[in-house]
PDB file of C-alpha atoms and ligand atoms in Angstrom:
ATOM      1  CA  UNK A 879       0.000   0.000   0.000  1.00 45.00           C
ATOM      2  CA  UNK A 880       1.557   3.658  -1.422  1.00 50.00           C
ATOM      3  CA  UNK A 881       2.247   5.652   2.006  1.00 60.00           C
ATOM      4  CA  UNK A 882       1.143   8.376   0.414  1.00 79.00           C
ATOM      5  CA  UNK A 883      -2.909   7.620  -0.067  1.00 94.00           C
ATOM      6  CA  UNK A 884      -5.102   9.470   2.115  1.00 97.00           C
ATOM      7  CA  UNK A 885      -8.096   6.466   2.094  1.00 97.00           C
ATOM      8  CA  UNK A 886     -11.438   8.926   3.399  1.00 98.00           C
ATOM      9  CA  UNK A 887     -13.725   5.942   3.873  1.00 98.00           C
ATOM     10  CA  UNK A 888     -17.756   6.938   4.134  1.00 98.00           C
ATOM     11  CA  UNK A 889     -20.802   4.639   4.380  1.00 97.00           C
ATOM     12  CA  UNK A 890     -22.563   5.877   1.663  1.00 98.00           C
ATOM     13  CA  UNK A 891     -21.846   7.138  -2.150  1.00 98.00           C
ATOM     14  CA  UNK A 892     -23.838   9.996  -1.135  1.00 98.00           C
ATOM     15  CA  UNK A 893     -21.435  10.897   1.627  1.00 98.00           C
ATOM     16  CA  UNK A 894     -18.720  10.572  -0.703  1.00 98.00           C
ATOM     17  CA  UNK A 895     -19.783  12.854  -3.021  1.00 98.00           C
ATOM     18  CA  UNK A 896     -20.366  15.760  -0.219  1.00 98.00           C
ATOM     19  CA  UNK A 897     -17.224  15.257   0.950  1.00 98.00           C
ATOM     20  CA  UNK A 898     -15.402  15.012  -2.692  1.00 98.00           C
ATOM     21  CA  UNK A 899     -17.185  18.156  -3.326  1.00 98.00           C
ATOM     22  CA  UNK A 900     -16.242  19.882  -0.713  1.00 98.00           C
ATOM     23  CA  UNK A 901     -12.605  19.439  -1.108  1.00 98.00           C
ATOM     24  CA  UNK A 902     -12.966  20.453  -4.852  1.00 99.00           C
ATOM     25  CA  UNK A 903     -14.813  23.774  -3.668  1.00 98.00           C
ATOM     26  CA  UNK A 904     -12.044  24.108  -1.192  1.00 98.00           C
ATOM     27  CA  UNK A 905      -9.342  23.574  -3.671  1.00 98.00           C
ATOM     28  CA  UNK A 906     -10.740  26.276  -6.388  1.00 99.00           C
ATOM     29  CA  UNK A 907     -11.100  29.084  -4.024  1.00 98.00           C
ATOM     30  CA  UNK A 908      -7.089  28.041  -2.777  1.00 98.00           C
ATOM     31  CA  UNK A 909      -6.176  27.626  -6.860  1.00 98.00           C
ATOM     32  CA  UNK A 910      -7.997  31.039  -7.410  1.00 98.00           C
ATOM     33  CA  UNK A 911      -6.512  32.701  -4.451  1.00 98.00           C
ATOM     34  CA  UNK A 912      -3.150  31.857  -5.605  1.00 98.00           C
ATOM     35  CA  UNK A 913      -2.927  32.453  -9.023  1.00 98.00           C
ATOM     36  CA  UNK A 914      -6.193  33.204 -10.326  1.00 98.00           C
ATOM     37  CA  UNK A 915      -7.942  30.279 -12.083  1.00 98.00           C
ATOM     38  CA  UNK A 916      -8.299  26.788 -10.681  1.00 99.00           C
ATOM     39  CA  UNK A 917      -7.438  23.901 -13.153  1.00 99.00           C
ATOM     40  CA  UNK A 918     -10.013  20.662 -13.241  1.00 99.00           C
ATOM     41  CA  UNK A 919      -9.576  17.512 -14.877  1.00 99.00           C
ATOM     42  CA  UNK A 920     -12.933  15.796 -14.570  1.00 99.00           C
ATOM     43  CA  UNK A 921     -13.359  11.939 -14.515  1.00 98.00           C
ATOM     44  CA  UNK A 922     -15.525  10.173 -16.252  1.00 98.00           C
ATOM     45  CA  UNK A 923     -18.006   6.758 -15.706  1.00 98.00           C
ATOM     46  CA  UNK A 924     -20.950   6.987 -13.655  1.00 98.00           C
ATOM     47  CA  UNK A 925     -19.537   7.447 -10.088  1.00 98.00           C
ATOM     48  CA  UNK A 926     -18.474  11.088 -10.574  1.00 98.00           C
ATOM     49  CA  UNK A 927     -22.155  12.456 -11.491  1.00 98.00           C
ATOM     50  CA  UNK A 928     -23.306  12.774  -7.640  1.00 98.00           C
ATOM     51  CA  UNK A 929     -20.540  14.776  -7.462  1.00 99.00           C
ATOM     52  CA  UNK A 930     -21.190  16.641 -10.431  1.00 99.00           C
ATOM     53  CA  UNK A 931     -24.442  17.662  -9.590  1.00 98.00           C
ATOM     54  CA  UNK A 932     -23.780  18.790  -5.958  1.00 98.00           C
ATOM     55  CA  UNK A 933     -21.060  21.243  -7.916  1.00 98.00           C
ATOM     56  CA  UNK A 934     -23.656  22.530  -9.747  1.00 98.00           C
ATOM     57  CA  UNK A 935     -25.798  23.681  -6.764  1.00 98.00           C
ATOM     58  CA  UNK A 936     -22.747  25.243  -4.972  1.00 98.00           C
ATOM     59  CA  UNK A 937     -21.674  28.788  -5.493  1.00 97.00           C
ATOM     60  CA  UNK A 938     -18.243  29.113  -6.737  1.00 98.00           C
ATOM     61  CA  UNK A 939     -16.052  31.742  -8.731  1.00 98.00           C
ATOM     62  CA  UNK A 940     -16.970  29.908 -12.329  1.00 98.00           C
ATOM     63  CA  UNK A 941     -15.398  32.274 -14.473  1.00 98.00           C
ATOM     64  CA  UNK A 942     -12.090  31.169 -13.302  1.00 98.00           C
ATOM     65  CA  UNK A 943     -12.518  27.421 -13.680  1.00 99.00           C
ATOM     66  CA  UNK A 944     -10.824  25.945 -16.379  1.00 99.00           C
ATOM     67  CA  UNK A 945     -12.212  22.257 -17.088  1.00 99.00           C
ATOM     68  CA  UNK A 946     -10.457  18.950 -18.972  1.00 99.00           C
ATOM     69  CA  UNK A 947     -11.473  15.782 -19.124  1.00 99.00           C
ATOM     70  CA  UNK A 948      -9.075  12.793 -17.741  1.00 99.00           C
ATOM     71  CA  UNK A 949     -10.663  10.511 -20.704  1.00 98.00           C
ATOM     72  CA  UNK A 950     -13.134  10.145 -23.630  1.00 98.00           C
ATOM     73  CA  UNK A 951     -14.906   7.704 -25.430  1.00 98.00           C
ATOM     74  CA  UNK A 952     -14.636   7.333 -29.381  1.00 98.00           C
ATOM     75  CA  UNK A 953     -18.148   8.169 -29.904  1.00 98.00           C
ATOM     76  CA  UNK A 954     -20.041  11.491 -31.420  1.00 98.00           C
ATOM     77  CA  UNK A 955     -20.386  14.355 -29.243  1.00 97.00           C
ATOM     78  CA  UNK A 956     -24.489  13.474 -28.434  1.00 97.00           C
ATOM     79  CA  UNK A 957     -23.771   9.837 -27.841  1.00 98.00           C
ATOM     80  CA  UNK A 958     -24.915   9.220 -24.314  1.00 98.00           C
ATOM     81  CA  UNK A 959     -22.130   7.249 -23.560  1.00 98.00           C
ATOM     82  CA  UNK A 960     -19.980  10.266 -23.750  1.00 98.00           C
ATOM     83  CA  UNK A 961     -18.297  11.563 -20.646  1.00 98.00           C
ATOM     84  CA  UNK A 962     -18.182  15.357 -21.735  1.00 98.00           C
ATOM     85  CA  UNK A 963     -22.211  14.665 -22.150  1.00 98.00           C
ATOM     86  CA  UNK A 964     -22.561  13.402 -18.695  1.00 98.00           C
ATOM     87  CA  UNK A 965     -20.660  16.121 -17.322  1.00 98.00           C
ATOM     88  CA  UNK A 966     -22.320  18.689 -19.125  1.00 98.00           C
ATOM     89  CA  UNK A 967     -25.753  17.883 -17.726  1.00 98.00           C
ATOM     90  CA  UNK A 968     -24.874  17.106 -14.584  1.00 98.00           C
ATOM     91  CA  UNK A 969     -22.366  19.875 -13.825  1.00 98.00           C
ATOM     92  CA  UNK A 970     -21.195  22.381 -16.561  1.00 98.00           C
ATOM     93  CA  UNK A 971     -24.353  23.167 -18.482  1.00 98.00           C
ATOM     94  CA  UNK A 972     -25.833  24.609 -15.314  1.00 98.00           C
ATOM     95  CA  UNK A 973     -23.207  26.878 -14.187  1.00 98.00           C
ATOM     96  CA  UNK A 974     -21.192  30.041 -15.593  1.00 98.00           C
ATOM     97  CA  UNK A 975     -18.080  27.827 -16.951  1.00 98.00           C
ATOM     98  CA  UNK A 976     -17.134  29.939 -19.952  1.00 98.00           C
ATOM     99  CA  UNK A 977     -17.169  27.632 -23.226  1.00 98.00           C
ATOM    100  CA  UNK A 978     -13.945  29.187 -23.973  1.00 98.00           C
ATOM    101  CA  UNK A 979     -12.278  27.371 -20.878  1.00 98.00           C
ATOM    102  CA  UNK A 980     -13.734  23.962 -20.965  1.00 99.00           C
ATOM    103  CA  UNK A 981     -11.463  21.651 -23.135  1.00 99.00           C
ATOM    104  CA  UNK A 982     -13.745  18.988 -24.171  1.00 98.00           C
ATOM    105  CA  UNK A 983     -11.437  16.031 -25.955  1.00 98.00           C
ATOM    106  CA  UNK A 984     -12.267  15.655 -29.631  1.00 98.00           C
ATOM    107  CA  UNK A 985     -12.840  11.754 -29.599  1.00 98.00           C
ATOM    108  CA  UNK A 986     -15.138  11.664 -32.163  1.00 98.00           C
ATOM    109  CA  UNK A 987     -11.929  12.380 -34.567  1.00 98.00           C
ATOM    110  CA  UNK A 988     -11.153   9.171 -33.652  1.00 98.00           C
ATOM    111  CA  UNK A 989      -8.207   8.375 -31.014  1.00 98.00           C
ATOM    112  CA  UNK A 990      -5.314   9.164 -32.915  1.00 98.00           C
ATOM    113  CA  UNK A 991      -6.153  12.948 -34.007  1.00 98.00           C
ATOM    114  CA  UNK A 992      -7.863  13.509 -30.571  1.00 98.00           C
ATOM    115  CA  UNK A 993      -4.722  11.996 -28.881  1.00 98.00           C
ATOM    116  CA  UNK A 994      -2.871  14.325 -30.657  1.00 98.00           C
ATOM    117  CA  UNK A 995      -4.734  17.443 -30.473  1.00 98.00           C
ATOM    118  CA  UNK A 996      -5.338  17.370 -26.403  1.00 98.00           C
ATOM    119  CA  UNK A 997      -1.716  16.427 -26.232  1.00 98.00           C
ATOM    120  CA  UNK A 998      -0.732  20.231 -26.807  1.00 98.00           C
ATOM    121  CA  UNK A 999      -3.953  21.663 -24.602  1.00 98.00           C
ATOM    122  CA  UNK A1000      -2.685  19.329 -22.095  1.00 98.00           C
ATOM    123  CA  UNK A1001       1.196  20.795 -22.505  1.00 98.00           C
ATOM    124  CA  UNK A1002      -0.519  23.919 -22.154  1.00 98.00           C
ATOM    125  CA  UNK A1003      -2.172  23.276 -18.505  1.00 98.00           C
ATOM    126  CA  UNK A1004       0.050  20.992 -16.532  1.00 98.00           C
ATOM    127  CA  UNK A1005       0.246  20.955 -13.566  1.00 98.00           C
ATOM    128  CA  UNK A1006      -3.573  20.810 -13.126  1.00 99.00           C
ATOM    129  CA  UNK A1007      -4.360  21.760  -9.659  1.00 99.00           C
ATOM    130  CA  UNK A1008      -6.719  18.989  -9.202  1.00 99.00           C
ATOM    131  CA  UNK A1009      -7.361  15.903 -11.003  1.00 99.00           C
ATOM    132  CA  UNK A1010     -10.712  13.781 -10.271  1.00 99.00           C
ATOM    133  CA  UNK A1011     -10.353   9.627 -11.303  1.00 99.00           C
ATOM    134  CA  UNK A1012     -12.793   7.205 -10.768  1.00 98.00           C
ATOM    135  CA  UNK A1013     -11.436   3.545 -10.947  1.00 98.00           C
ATOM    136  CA  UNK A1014     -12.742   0.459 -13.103  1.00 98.00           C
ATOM    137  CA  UNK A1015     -13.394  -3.270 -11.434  1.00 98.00           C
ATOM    138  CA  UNK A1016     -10.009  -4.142 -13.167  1.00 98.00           C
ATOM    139  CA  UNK A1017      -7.822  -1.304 -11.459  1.00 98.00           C
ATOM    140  CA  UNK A1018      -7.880   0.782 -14.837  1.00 98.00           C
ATOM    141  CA  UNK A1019      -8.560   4.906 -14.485  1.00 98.00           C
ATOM    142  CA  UNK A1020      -9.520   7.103 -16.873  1.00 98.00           C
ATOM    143  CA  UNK A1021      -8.426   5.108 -20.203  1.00 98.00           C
ATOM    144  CA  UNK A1022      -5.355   3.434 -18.753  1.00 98.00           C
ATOM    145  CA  UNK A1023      -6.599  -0.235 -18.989  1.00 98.00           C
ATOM    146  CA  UNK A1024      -3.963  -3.347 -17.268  1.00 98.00           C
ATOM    147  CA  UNK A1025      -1.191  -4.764 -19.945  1.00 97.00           C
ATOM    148  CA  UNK A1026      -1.574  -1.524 -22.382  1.00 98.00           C
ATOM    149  CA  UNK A1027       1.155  -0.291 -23.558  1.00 97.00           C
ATOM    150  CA  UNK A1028       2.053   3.668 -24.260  1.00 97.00           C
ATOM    151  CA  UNK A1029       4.814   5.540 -24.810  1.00 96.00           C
ATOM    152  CA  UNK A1030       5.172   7.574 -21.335  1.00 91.00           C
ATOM    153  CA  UNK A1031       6.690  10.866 -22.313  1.00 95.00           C
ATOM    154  CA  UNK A1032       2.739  10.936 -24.555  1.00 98.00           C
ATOM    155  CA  UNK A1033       0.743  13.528 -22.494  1.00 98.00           C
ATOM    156  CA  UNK A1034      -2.529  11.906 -24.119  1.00 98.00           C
ATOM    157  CA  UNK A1035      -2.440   8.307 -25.576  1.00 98.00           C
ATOM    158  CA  UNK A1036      -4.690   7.137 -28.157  1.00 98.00           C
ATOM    159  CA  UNK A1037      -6.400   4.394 -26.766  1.00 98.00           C
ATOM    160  CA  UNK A1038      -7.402   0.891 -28.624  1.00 98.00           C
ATOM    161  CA  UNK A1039      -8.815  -2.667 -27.981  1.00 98.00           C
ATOM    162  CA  UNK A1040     -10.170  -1.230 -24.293  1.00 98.00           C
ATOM    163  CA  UNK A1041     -11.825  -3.902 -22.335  1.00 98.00           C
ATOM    164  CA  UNK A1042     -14.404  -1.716 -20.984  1.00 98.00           C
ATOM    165  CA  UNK A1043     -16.616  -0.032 -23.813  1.00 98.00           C
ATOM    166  CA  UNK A1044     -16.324   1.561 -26.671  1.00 98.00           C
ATOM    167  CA  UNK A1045     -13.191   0.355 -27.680  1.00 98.00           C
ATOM    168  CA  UNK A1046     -11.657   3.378 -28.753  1.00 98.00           C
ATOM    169  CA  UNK A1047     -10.572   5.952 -26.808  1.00 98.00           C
ATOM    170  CA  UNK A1048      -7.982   9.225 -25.657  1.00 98.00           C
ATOM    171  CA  UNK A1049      -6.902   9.182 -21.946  1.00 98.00           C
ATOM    172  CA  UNK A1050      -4.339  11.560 -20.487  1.00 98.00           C
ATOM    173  CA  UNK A1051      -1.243   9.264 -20.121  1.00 98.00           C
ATOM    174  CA  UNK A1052      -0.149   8.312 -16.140  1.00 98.00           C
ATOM    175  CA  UNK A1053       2.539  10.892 -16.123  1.00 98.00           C
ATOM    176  CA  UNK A1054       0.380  13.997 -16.906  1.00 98.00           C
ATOM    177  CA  UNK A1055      -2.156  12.757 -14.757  1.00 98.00           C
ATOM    178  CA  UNK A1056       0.051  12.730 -11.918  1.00 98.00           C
ATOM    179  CA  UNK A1057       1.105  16.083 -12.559  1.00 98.00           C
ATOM    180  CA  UNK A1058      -1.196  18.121 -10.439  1.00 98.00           C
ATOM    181  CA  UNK A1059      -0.978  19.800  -6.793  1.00 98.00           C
ATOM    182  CA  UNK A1060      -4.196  17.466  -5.856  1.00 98.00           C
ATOM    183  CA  UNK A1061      -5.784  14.328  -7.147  1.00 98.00           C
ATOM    184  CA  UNK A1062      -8.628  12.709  -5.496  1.00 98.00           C
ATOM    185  CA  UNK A1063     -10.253   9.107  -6.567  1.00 98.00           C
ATOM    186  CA  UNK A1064     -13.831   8.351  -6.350  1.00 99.00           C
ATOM    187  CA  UNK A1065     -14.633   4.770  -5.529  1.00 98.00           C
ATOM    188  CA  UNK A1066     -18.166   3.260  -4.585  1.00 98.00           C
ATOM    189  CA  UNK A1067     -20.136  -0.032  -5.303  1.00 98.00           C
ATOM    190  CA  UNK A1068     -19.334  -3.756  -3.707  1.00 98.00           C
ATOM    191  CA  UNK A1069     -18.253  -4.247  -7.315  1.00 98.00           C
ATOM    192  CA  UNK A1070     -14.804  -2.230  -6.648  1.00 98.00           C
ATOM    193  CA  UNK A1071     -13.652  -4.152  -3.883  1.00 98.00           C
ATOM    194  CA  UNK A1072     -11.299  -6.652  -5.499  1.00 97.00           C
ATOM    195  CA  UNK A1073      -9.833  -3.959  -7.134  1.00 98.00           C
ATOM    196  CA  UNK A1074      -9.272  -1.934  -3.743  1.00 98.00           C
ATOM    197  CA  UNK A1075      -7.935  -4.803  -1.868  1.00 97.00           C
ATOM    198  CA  UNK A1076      -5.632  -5.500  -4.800  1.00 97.00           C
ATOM    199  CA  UNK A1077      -4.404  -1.941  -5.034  1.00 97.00           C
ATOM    200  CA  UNK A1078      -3.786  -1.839  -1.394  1.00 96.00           C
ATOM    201  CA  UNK A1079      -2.052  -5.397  -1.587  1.00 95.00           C
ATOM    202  CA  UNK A1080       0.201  -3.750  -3.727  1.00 95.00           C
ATOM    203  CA  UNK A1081      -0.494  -4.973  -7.390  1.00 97.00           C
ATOM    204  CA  UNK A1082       0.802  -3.346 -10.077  1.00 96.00           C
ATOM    205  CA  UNK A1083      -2.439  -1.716 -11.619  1.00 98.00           C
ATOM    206  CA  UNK A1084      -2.980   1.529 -13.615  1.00 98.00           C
ATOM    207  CA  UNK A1085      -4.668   3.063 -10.459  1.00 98.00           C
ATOM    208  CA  UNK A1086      -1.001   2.390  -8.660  1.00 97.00           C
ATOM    209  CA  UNK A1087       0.669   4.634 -11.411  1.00 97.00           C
ATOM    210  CA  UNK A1088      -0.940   7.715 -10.680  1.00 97.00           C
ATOM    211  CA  UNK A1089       2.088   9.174  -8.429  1.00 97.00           C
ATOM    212  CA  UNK A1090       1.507  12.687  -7.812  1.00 97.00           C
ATOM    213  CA  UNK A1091       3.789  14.432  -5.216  1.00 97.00           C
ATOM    214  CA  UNK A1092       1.508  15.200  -2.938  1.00 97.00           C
ATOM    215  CA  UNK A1093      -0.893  12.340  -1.115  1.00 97.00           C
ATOM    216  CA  UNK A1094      -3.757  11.428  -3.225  1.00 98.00           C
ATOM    217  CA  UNK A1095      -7.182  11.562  -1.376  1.00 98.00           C
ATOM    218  CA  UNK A1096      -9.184   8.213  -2.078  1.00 98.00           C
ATOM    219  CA  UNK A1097     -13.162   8.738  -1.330  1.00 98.00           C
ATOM    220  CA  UNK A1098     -14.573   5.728  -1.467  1.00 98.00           C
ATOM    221  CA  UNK A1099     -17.702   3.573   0.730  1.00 98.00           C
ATOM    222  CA  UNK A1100     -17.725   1.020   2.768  1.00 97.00           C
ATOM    223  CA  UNK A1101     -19.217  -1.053   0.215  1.00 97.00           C
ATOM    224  CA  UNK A1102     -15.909  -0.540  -1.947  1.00 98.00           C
ATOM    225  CA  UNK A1103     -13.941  -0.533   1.349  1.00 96.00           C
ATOM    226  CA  UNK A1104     -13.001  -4.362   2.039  1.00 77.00           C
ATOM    227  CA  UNK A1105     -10.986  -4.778   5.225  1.00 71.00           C
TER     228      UNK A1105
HETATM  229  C1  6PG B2215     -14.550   5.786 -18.467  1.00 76.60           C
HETATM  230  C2  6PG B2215     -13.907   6.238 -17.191  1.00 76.60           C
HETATM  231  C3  6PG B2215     -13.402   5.088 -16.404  1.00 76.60           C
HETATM  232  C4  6PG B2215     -14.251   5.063 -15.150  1.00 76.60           C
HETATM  233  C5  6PG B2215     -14.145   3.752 -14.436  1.00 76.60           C
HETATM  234  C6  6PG B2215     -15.186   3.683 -13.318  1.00 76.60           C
HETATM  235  O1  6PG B2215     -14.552   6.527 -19.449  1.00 76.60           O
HETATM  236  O2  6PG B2215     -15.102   4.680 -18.465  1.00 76.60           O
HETATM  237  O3  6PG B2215     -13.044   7.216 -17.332  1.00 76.60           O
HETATM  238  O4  6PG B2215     -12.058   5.146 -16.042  1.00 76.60           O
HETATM  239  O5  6PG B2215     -13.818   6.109 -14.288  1.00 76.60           O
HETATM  240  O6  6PG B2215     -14.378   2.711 -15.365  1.00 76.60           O
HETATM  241  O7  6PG B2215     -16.467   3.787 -13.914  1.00 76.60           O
HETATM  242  P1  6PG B2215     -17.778   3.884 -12.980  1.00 76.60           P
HETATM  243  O8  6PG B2215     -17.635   5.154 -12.212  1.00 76.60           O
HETATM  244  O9  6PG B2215     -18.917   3.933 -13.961  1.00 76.60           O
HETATM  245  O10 6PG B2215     -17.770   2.669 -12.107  1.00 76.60           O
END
């Protein structure tokens, strides 16, 4: 188990998502205090919407946020299976996010001109000052699935064959996902345990790559949580 994981375990994926929000509320107004806009990667899957939608009921100084995504599907931009469609429902289509500063991924290019086009917005942003990763029954986040292989100095890898669907994909690569001042994971559902108890056993999974400097903050419920 990394020394450095903060584990913030709650009985409920409701209480995980107050508490993940309130950190990410905290860590804006710190982000804007210091240097004037706060930089969010947002994750994407199903666990991060309770989250989504409590940020869109808080107040918060919107017109400095500047939003990415951590992954995205190889589908059009409507498909429902999109992340940037989740997240825009849930979160940034009801609060004053300026277009201009939300840097949806272009996967419906297909993954290798996405890859390469949020490569440079990513070059652009690091470090992020907070990244948000959810985390996949097999210990994959965002698109980084076990036994792929990418070139590591890639700030966003075209992704192919993934296990989880659609099989085509963009993910920003390990390295540029561990480049940010704070990084929280968001794990719920009886379904994640193996994965947890894995991770904390040690295994070398895609979750275990993302090495940020500072501790990461895991939320996750006791349903995840297997002692
Ligand atoms: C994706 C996500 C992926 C997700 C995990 C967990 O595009 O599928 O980025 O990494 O975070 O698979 O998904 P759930 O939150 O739906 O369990």
């Amino acid at each position: 188990m990394q020394n450095n994981n903060r584990w913030h375990i709650l009985e409920t994926a409701d209480q995980v998502a107050v508490a993940a929000c309130r950190q990410i509320l905290d860590a804006a107004e710190q982000a804007i205090a210091e240097h004037g806009i706060f930089k969010l990667v947002l994750a994407g899957g199903s666990t991060p919407e309770k989250v989504y939608r409590l940020l869109a009921l808080s107040d918060a100084n919107w017109a400095n946020w500047h939003i990415y995504y951590g992954d995205e599907r190889c589908l059009p931009v409507d498909h429902a299976d999109r992340n940037s469609l989740m997240a825009t429902q849930a979160f940034l289509g009801k609060v004053a996010i300026p277009e201009s500063q939300i840097f949806t991924i272009l996967a419906e290019l297909g993954p290798e001109r996405a890859a390469q086009q949020y490569q440079q917005i990513v070059a652009d942003a690091v470090p992020f000052d907070m990244v948000l990763l959810g985390m996949g029954e097999d210990g994959h986040t965002a698109s980084l699935f076990p036994g792929h292989q990418h070139q590591e100095e890639e700030l966003a890898h075209a992704v192919y064959n993934s296990p989880k669907p659609p099989p085509e994909r963009v993910s920003i690569s390990a390295k540029a996902l561990s480049n940010t001042h704070q990084l929280i994971f968001l794990i719920t559902g009886a379904n994640k345990q193996e994965a947890v108890k894995n991770w904390r056993l040690g295994l070398d999974l895609p979750v275990a790559a993302i090495l940020p400097e500072n501790p990461v903050d895991i939320y996750i419920d006791r349903a995840a949580y297997k002692l």
